[in-house]
Short mmCIF file of C-alpha atoms in Angstrom, two decimals:
data_model
loop_
_atom_site.label_atom_id
_atom_site.label_comp_id
_atom_site.label_asym_id
_atom_site.label_seq_id
_atom_site.Cartn_x
_atom_site.Cartn_y
_atom_site.Cartn_z
CA MET A 115 -27.55 -35.35 -28.77
CA GLY A 116 -28.89 -31.83 -28.09
CA THR A 117 -28.08 -31.93 -24.34
CA ARG A 118 -24.48 -33.21 -24.53
CA PRO A 119 -22.79 -29.85 -25.30
CA ARG A 120 -24.77 -28.28 -22.46
CA GLU A 121 -23.53 -30.96 -20.02
CA GLU A 122 -19.94 -30.52 -21.20
CA LYS A 123 -20.26 -26.76 -20.72
CA ILE A 124 -21.46 -27.24 -17.16
CA VAL A 125 -18.58 -29.61 -16.41
CA ASP A 126 -16.09 -27.07 -17.76
CA GLY A 127 -17.71 -24.41 -15.59
CA LYS A 128 -17.34 -26.59 -12.50
CA ARG A 129 -13.69 -27.20 -13.32
CA GLY A 130 -13.14 -23.45 -13.73
CA SER A 131 -14.89 -22.79 -10.44
CA ILE A 132 -12.69 -25.31 -8.61
CA LYS A 133 -9.60 -23.78 -10.20
CA ASN A 134 -10.64 -20.30 -9.08
CA VAL A 135 -11.26 -21.48 -5.53
CA GLY A 136 -7.81 -23.09 -5.48
CA GLY A 137 -6.22 -19.87 -6.71
CA VAL A 138 -7.99 -17.80 -4.07
CA ALA A 139 -6.93 -20.27 -1.38
CA MET A 140 -3.29 -20.06 -2.47
CA LEU A 141 -3.45 -16.25 -2.53
CA GLN A 142 -4.90 -16.17 0.98
CA LEU A 143 -2.21 -18.56 2.21
CA ALA A 144 0.53 -16.41 0.67
CA THR A 145 -0.99 -13.28 2.22
CA PHE A 146 -1.15 -14.97 5.62
CA LEU A 147 2.47 -16.11 5.43
CA MET A 148 3.67 -12.63 4.43
CA ALA A 149 1.61 -11.03 7.19
CA VAL A 150 3.23 -13.34 9.76
CA VAL A 151 6.76 -13.81 8.43
CA PHE A 152 7.61 -10.20 7.52
CA PRO A 153 6.70 -8.69 10.93
CA MET A 154 8.70 -11.44 12.65
CA TYR A 155 11.68 -10.78 10.38
CA ASN A 156 11.39 -7.02 10.96
CA LYS A 157 11.30 -7.60 14.70
CA TYR A 158 14.46 -9.69 14.38
CA LEU A 159 16.24 -6.97 12.36
CA PHE A 160 14.99 -3.94 14.26
CA SER A 161 15.10 -5.15 17.83
CA GLY A 162 16.42 -1.72 18.85
CA PRO A 163 15.99 1.87 17.62
CA LEU A 164 16.40 2.34 13.88
CA ASP A 165 19.30 4.76 13.29
CA THR A 166 18.65 5.56 9.61
CA PRO A 167 14.87 5.44 9.00
CA MET A 168 14.86 7.92 6.10
CA LEU A 169 17.73 6.25 4.24
CA ALA A 170 16.14 2.83 4.75
CA THR A 171 12.92 4.12 3.23
CA ALA A 172 14.79 5.75 0.31
CA ALA A 173 16.61 2.49 -0.42
CA HIS A 174 13.24 0.73 -0.49
CA ARG A 175 11.87 3.14 -3.11
CA VAL A 176 14.96 3.00 -5.30
CA SER A 177 14.73 -0.81 -5.28
CA SER A 178 11.03 -0.63 -6.21
CA PHE A 179 11.78 1.76 -9.09
CA LEU A 180 14.61 -0.39 -10.45
CA GLY A 181 12.40 -3.47 -10.32
CA ALA A 182 9.66 -1.63 -12.23
CA VAL A 183 12.18 -0.40 -14.84
CA PHE A 184 13.48 -3.97 -15.22
CA ILE A 185 9.95 -5.21 -15.96
CA TRP A 186 9.22 -2.29 -18.29
CA MET A 187 12.37 -2.72 -20.37
CA LEU A 188 12.51 -6.51 -20.58
CA SER A 189 8.95 -7.81 -20.44
CA PRO A 190 6.98 -8.40 -23.67
CA ALA A 191 4.18 -6.01 -24.60
CA SER A 192 1.65 -8.76 -23.95
CA PHE A 193 2.70 -8.74 -20.29
CA TYR A 194 3.19 -5.01 -19.67
CA THR A 195 2.95 -1.78 -21.66
CA ARG A 196 3.61 1.54 -19.93
CA THR A 197 0.61 3.85 -19.66
CA LYS A 198 1.47 7.42 -20.68
CA ILE A 199 0.45 10.36 -18.50
CA THR A 200 -0.62 13.34 -20.62
CA ARG A 201 -2.26 15.81 -18.22
CA THR A 202 -0.88 17.91 -15.39
CA SER A 203 -3.92 17.11 -13.25
CA MET A 204 -3.13 13.42 -13.63
CA TRP A 205 0.44 13.99 -12.44
CA LEU A 206 -0.77 15.99 -9.43
CA LYS A 207 -3.03 13.14 -8.33
CA ILE A 208 -0.25 10.60 -8.82
CA MET A 209 2.15 12.72 -6.75
CA LEU A 210 -0.11 12.31 -3.73
CA ILE A 211 0.97 8.64 -3.69
CA PRO A 212 4.67 9.30 -2.95
CA LEU A 213 3.68 11.99 -0.49
CA GLY A 214 1.48 9.53 1.37
CA PHE A 215 4.17 6.87 1.13
CA VAL A 216 6.82 9.12 2.67
CA ILE A 217 4.48 10.03 5.51
CA ASN A 218 3.59 6.35 5.93
CA ILE A 219 6.90 4.49 5.80
CA GLY A 220 9.13 7.38 6.81
CA MET A 221 7.09 8.19 9.94
CA SER A 222 6.65 4.51 10.75
CA ASN A 223 10.41 3.96 10.62
CA LEU A 224 10.95 7.18 12.56
CA SER A 225 8.57 6.00 15.28
CA LEU A 226 10.91 3.06 15.91
CA SER A 227 13.38 5.59 17.26
CA PHE A 228 10.93 6.36 20.07
CA THR A 229 8.94 3.18 20.65
CA THR A 230 9.01 -0.58 20.09
CA LEU A 231 8.02 -2.49 16.97
CA ALA A 232 5.26 -4.25 18.93
CA LEU A 233 3.54 -0.97 19.80
CA ASN A 234 4.17 0.30 16.27
CA GLN A 235 2.31 -2.69 14.82
CA LEU A 236 -0.51 -2.30 17.33
CA VAL A 237 -1.09 1.33 16.41
CA ARG A 238 -0.85 0.55 12.69
CA SER A 239 -3.64 -2.00 13.03
CA LEU A 240 -5.93 1.04 13.04
CA SER A 241 -5.24 1.45 9.31
CA PRO A 242 -8.58 -0.08 8.15
CA VAL A 243 -10.42 2.59 10.14
CA VAL A 244 -8.32 5.46 8.76
CA ILE A 245 -8.53 4.10 5.20
CA ALA A 246 -12.33 3.89 5.47
CA VAL A 247 -12.47 7.54 6.60
CA THR A 248 -10.11 8.63 3.80
CA SER A 249 -12.14 6.70 1.20
CA PHE A 250 -15.23 8.57 2.35
CA LEU A 251 -13.49 11.94 2.09
CA VAL A 252 -11.89 11.27 -1.33
CA GLU A 253 -14.38 9.01 -3.09
CA ASN A 254 -17.50 9.50 -0.95
CA LYS A 255 -17.41 5.76 -0.33
CA MET A 256 -19.84 4.55 2.34
CA GLN A 257 -19.33 1.44 4.45
CA SER A 258 -22.08 -1.07 5.18
CA ASN A 259 -23.50 -1.24 8.71
CA GLY A 260 -21.65 -4.48 9.37
CA LYS A 261 -18.31 -3.03 8.32
CA PHE A 262 -18.97 0.18 10.24
CA PHE A 263 -19.59 -1.63 13.54
CA THR A 264 -16.64 -3.93 12.90
CA LEU A 265 -14.36 -0.92 12.45
CA CYS A 266 -15.74 0.63 15.64
CA PHE A 267 -14.93 -2.52 17.63
CA LEU A 268 -11.47 -2.62 16.05
CA MET A 269 -10.81 0.98 17.05
CA ILE A 270 -11.95 0.38 20.63
CA GLY A 271 -9.76 -2.73 20.91
CA VAL A 272 -6.67 -0.94 19.59
CA LEU A 273 -7.20 2.04 21.90
CA LEU A 274 -7.52 -0.27 24.91
CA GLY A 275 -4.41 -2.19 23.88
CA VAL A 276 -2.32 0.94 23.36
CA SER A 277 -3.39 2.55 26.63
CA ALA A 278 -2.52 -0.61 28.58
CA SER A 279 0.84 -1.18 26.86
CA ASP A 280 4.03 -1.06 28.93
CA ASP A 281 5.74 0.55 25.91
CA PHE A 282 3.33 3.51 25.86
CA ASP A 283 5.13 6.59 24.51
CA PRO A 284 3.07 9.65 23.45
CA LEU A 285 5.61 10.89 20.90
CA GLY A 286 6.12 7.47 19.33
CA ILE A 287 2.35 6.87 19.12
CA THR A 288 1.77 10.31 17.56
CA VAL A 289 4.44 9.74 14.91
CA CYS A 290 3.02 6.29 14.20
CA MET A 291 -0.53 7.68 13.82
CA ILE A 292 0.79 10.21 11.30
CA SER A 293 2.25 7.27 9.38
CA VAL A 294 -1.16 5.55 9.37
CA ILE A 295 -2.73 8.69 7.89
CA GLY A 296 -0.03 8.71 5.21
CA GLN A 297 -0.73 5.05 4.47
CA SER A 298 -4.41 5.76 3.99
CA ILE A 299 -3.62 8.59 1.56
CA SER A 300 -1.27 6.35 -0.42
CA VAL A 301 -3.67 3.39 -0.53
CA VAL A 302 -6.77 5.39 -1.45
CA MET A 303 -5.01 7.49 -4.09
CA THR A 304 -3.37 4.39 -5.61
CA ALA A 305 -6.80 2.81 -6.00
CA TYR A 306 -8.12 6.10 -7.39
CA VAL A 307 -5.46 6.59 -10.08
CA MET A 308 -5.74 2.94 -11.13
CA THR A 309 -9.40 3.41 -12.01
CA SER A 310 -10.40 7.07 -12.28
CA LEU A 311 -7.85 9.06 -14.31
CA VAL A 312 -9.33 10.85 -17.33
CA ARG A 313 -7.66 11.84 -20.64
CA GLU A 314 -8.29 15.04 -22.59
CA ASP A 315 -10.96 13.32 -24.67
CA GLY A 316 -12.85 12.24 -21.56
CA SER A 317 -11.88 8.57 -21.75
CA ARG A 318 -10.74 6.83 -18.60
CA ILE A 319 -7.35 5.15 -18.27
CA LYS A 320 -6.26 2.50 -15.83
CA LEU A 321 -2.76 2.50 -14.39
CA GLY A 322 -1.19 -0.82 -13.50
CA ILE A 323 0.85 -1.40 -10.38
CA ILE A 324 4.07 -1.20 -12.46
CA ASP A 325 2.96 2.21 -13.75
CA VAL A 326 2.46 3.39 -10.18
CA LEU A 327 5.96 2.19 -9.21
CA LEU A 328 7.53 3.88 -12.24
CA TYR A 329 5.84 7.22 -11.68
CA ALA A 330 5.62 7.42 -7.89
CA SER A 331 8.84 5.84 -6.59
CA LEU A 332 11.59 8.38 -7.36
CA PRO A 333 9.64 11.52 -6.27
CA THR A 334 9.80 10.16 -2.73
CA LEU A 335 13.58 10.75 -2.75
CA ALA A 336 13.03 14.51 -3.01
CA LEU A 337 11.35 14.31 0.39
CA LEU A 338 13.35 11.54 2.04
CA LEU A 339 16.94 12.52 1.28
CA PRO A 340 16.72 16.07 2.71
CA GLY A 341 15.13 14.60 5.83
CA ALA A 342 17.92 12.05 6.10
CA TYR A 343 20.51 14.79 5.70
CA PHE A 344 19.06 16.99 8.45
CA ARG A 345 18.83 13.98 10.77
CA GLY A 346 22.52 13.24 10.20
CA GLU A 347 21.91 9.81 8.67
CA PHE A 348 24.70 10.24 6.11
CA GLU A 349 27.34 10.46 8.82
#
């Protein structure tokens, strides 16, 4: 009699463990499909130079903002409640996200005017290395020895691939590398503001991904639209 609840608890734990493994497997499958399908679709769409990279990026951010507003206005409080920003220092940290995004996506799209999508994707595969460096500079985050040597091998492989590519273009590669730096800023600062923002009373707040989209999407337009205008993309 005394051991039956303990056995039932163990069984429930096993069921929960199996359910978690199934969820992780589905998430990995979805990530794999997106990683394969989206680049193939982009290659189909952008087989040639992209004529309006800044406008394309601006349209992406407006769509993200409208989707976040839709969730904010229509979802129940149990699903999402907007986190209020009360300090100027918090806003300044959040504004680094759109800055990094513009450098990332805007420069990546701009690089397609000078080089091919295949070389663009090859250069951008250096992003884990750049993100690791940025994490160290911003959060003083150290990598384990295994990760460090893995990143070194990745960097060597990418450099060999780029140097041997028939599509090698110094300007296109430079613009693409700038986009990778922007991506690292955006990724690291997004992780930072989702865990490390502090209120006046010293308590920490956590922004959700919808909060980040609400606060960081539209500021990108202040950088993208002037760039699109000077490049003649409105014509």
